[in-house]
Coordinates of C-alpha atoms and ligand atoms in Angstrom, one line a residue:
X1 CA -1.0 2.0 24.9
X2 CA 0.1 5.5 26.3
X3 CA -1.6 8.4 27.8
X4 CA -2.2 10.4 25.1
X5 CA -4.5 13.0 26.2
X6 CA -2.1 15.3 28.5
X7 CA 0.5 15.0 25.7
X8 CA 1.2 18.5 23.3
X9 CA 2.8 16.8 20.3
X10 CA 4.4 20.2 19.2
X11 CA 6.4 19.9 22.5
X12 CA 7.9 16.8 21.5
X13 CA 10.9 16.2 19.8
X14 CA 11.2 14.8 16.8
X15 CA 12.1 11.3 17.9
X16 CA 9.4 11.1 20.6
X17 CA 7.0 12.4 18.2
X18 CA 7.3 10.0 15.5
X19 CA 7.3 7.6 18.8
X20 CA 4.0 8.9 20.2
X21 CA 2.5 8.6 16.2
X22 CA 3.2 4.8 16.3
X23 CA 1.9 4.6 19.5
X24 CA -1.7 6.8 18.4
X25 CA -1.7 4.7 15.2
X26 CA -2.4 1.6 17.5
X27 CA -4.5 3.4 19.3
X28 CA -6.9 4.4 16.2
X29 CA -6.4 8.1 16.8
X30 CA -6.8 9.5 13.4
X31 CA -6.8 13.1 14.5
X32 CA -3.8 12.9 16.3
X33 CA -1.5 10.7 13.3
X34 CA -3.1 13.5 11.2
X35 CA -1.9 15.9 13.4
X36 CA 1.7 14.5 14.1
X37 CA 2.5 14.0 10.1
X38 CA 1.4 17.8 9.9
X39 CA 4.0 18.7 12.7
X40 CA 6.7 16.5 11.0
X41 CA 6.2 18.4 7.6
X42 CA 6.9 21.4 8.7
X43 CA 9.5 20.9 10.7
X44 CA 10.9 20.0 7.5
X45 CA 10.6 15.9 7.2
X46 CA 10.5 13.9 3.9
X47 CA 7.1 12.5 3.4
X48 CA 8.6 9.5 2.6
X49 CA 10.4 9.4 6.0
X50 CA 7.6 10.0 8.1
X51 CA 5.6 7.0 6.0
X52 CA 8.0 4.6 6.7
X53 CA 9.5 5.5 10.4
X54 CA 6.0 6.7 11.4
X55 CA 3.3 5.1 9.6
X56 CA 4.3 2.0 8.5
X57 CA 6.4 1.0 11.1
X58 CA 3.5 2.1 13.7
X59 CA 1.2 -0.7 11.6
X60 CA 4.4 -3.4 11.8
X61 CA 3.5 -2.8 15.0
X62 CA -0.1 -3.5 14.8
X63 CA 0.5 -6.5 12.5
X64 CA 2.4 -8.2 15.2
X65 CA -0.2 -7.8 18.3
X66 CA -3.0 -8.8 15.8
X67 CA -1.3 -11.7 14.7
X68 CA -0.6 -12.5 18.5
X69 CA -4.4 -11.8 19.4
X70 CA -4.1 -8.8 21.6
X71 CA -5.9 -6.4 18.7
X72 CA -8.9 -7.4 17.1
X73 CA -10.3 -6.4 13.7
X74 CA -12.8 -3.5 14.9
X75 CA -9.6 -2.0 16.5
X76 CA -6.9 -2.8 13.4
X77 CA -10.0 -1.0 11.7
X78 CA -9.5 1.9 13.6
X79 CA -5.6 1.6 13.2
X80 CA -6.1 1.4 9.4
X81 CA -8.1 4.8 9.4
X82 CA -5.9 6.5 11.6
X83 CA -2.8 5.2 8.9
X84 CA -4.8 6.3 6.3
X85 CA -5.6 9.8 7.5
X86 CA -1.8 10.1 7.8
X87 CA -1.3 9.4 4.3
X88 CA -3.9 11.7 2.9
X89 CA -1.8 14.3 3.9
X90 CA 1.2 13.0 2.2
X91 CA -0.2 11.9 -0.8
X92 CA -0.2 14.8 -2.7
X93 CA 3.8 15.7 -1.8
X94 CA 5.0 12.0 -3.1
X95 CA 2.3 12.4 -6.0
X96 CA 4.4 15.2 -7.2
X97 CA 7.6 14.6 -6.5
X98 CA 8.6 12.5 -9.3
X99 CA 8.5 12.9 -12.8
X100 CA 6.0 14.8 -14.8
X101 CA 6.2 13.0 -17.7
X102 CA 3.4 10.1 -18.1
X103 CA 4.8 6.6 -18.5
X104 CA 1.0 5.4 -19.4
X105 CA -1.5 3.6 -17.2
X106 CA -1.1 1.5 -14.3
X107 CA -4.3 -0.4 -13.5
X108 CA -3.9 -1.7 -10.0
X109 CA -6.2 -3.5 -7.5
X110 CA -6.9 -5.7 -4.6
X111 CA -7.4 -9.4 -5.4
X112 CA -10.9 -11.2 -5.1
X113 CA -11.7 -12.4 -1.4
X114 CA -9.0 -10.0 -0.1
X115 CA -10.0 -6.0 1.6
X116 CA -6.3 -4.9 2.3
X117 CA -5.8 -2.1 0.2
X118 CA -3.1 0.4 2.7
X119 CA -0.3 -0.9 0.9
X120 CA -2.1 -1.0 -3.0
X121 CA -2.6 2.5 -1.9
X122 CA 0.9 3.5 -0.7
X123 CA 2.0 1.9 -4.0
X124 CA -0.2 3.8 -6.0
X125 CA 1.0 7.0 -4.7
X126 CA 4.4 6.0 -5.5
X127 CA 3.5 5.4 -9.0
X128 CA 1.9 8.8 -9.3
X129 CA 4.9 10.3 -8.2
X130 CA 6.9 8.1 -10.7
X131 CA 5.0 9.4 -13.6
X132 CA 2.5 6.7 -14.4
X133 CA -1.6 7.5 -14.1
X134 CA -3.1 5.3 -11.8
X135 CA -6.0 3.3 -12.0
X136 CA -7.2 2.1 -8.9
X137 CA -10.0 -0.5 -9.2
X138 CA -9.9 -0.7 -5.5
X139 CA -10.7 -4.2 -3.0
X140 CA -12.2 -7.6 -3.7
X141 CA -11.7 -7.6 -7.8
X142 CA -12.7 -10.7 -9.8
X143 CA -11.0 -11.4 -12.9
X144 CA -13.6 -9.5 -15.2
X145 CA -13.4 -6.5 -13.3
X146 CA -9.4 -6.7 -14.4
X147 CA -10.3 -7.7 -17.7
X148 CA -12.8 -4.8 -18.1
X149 CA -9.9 -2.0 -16.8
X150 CA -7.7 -3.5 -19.5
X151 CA -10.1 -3.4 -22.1
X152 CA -11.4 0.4 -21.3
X153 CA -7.7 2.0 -20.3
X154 CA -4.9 -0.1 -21.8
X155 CA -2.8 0.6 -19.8
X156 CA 1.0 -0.1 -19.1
X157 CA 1.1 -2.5 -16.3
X158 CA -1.0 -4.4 -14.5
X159 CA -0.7 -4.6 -11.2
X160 CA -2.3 -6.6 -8.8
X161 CA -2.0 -7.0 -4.6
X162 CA -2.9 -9.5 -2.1
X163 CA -2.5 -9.7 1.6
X164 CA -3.7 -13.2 2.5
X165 CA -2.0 -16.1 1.5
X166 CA -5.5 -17.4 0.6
X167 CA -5.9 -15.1 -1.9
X168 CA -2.5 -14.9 -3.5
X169 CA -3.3 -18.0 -5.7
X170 CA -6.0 -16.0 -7.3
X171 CA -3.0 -14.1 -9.0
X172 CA -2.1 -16.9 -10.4
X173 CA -6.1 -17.0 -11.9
X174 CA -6.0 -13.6 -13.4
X175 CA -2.5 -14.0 -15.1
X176 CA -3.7 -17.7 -16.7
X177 CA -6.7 -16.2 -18.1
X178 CA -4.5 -12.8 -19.8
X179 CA -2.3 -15.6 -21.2
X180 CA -5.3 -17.4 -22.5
X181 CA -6.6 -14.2 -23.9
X182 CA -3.1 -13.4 -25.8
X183 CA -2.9 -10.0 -23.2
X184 CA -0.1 -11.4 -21.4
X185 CA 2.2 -11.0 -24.6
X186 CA 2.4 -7.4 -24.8
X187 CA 0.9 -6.6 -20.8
X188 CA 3.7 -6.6 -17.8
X189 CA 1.7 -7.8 -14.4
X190 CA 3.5 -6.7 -11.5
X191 CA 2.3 -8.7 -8.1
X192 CA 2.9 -7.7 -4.7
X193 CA 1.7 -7.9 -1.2
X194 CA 3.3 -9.0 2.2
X195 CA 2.9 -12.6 1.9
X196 CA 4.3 -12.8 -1.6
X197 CA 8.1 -13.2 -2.6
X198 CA 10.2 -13.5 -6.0
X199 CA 9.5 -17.4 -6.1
X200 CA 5.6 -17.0 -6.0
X201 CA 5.9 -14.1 -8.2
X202 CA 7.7 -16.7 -11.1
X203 CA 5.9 -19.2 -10.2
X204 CA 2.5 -17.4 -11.7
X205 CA 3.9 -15.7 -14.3
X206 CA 4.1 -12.7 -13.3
X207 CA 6.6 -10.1 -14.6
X208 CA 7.6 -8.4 -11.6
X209 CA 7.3 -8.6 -7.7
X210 CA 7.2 -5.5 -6.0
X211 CA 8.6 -5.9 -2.4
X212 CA 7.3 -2.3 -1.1
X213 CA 6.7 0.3 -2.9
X214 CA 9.1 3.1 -3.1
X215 CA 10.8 -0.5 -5.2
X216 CA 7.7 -0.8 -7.2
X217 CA 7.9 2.8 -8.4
X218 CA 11.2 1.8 -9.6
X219 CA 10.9 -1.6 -10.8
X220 CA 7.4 0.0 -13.2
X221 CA 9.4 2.5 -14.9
X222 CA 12.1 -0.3 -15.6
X223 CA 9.1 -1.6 -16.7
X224 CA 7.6 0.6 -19.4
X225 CA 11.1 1.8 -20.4
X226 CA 11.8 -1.9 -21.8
X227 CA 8.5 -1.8 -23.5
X228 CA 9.0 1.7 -25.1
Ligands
B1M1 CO1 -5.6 -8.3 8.0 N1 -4.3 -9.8 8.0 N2 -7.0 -9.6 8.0 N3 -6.7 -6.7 8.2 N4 -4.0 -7.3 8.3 C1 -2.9 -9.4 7.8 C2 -2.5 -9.4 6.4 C3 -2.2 -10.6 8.7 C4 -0.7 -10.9 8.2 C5 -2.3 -10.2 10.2 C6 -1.6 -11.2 11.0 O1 -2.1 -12.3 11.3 N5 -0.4 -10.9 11.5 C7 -3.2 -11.8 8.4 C8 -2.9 -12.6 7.2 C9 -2.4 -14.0 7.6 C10 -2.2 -14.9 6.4 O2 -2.8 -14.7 5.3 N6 -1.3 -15.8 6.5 C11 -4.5 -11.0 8.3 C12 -5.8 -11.6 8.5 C13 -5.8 -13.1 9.0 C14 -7.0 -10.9 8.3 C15 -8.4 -11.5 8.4 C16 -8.6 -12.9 7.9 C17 -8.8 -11.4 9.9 C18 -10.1 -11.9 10.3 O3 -11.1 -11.5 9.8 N7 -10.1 -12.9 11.2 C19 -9.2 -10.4 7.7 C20 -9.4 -10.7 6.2 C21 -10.2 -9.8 5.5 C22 -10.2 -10.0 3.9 O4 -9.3 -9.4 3.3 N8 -11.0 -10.8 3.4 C23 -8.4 -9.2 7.9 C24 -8.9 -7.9 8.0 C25 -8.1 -6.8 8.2 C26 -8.7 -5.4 8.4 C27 -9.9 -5.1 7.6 C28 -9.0 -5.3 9.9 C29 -7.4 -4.5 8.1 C30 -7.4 -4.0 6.7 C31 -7.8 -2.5 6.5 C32 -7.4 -2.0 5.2 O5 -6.5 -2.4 4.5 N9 -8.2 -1.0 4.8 C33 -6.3 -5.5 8.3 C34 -4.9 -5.1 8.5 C35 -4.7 -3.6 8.6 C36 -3.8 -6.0 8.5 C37 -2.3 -5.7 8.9 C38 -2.3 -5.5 10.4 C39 -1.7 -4.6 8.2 C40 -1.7 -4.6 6.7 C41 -1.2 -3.3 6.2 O6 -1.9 -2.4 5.9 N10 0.2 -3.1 6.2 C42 -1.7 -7.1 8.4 C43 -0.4 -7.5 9.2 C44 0.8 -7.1 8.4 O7 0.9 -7.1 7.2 N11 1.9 -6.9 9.1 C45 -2.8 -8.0 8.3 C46 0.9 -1.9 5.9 C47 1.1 -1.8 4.4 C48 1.9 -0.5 4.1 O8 2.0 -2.9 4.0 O9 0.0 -4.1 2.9 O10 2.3 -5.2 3.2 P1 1.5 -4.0 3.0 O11 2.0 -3.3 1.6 C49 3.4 -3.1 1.2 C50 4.0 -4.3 0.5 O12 3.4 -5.5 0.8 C51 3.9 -3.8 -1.0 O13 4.1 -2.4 -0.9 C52 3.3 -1.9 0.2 C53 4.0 -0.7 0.7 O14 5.3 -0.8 0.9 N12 2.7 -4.1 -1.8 C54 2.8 -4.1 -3.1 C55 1.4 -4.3 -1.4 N13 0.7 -4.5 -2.5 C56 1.5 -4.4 -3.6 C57 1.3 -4.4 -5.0 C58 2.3 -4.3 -5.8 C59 3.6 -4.0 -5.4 C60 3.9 -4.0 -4.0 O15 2.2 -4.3 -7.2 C61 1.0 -4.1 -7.8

């Protein structure tokens, strides 16, 4: 997309910086997104700022052209790496910028048949930040393997994501089978994912949609302080 090897990223200001990040996150440049969050933090940014006016927004990006067929998966691949090497960096700052005290466990995971897991991860961050200790049972889970995390950490909340909108019904399979189980009583699921919304969220019975994540953190310790 641009010519990024002549370009000194220190030089830059701030606005073409985070400009020239979106443009290296769709070009799979992991070294440079790395490199561009680093300049961004010291120069005294939020690391919630740069995720959303850098990273995620750099990804919209990417979301659009794939949907349109100009980027492929090997390349959204690369994209997704670069992202992710962007948010290494900031995990540890929004990990402890909330509260220290621990609200309890928050199992979270992708759904079966679906391998998105940027935004499960963004949201997990979040929730370390907000106080909870995540449980990340990462892609692709089956109902057992959700079953199983409840059984060995009882947690707080159960949260699930899903990126496809073939895979959001199997929200709907995990949630049916905690009701049959007698879990769903005393267990809040929240559900979230791009293709989701508040209607599909009811509609499975789940207690909470998350629409991104900074609201999730919110919505989970809404969450555990109605239980407590
Ligand atoms: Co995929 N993909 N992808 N993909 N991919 C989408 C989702 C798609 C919308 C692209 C498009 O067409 N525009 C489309 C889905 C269409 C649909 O279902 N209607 C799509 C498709 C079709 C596919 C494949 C089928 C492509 C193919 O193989 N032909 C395939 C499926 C693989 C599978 O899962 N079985 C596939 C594969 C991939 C890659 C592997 C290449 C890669 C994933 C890499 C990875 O995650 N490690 C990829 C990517 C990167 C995307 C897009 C471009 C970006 C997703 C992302 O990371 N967004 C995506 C397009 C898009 O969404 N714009 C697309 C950034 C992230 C921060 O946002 O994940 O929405 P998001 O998370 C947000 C909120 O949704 C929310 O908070 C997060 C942070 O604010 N949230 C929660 C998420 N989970 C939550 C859980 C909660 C609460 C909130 O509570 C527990």
């Amino acid at each position: 997309m641009s010519d990024e090897n002549d370009v000194i990223l220190d030089d830059l200001s701030d606005e073409d910086l985070v400009d020239q990040m979106k443009d290296d996150l769709y070009d799979g440049m992991a070294a440079e997104v790395r490199e561009g969050t680093q300049i961004l933090l010291r120069r005294g940014w939020e690391a919630g700022d740069i995720l959303s006016q850098a990273l995620v927004e750099g990804m919209r990006i990417v979301g659009i052209d794939f949907r349109d067929g100009t980027l492929f998966v090997p390349e959204v691949l690369q994209c997704a790496g670069a992202m992710k090497s962007g948010m290494e960096l900031l995990r540890p700052i929004l990990a402890s910028t909330g509260s220290r005290a621990s609200l309890g466990k928050f199992v979270i995971g992708t759904v079966k048949g679906d391998i998105h897991d940027i935004g499960k991860n963004l949201v997990g961050m979040m929730l370390e930040g907000a106080g909870f200790e995540v449980i990340d049972l990462g892609i692709n889970n089956p109902v057992d393997n959700y079953l199983a995390a409840i059984d060995q950490h009882q947690p707080a909340v159960l949260g699930m994501s899903a990126l496809l909108t073939t895979t959001m019904p199997y929200m709907g399979v995990v949630i049916e089978e905690l009701d049959k189980r007698g879990i769903l009583k005393s267990l809040p699921v929240m559900v979230g994912g791009a293709p989701l919304n508040q209607e599909f969220a009811d509609a499975i019975g789940a207690t909470k949609y998350g629409r991104d994540a900074a609201v999730s953190a919110e919505l989970a310790r809404a969450l555990v302080g109605q239980n407590h």
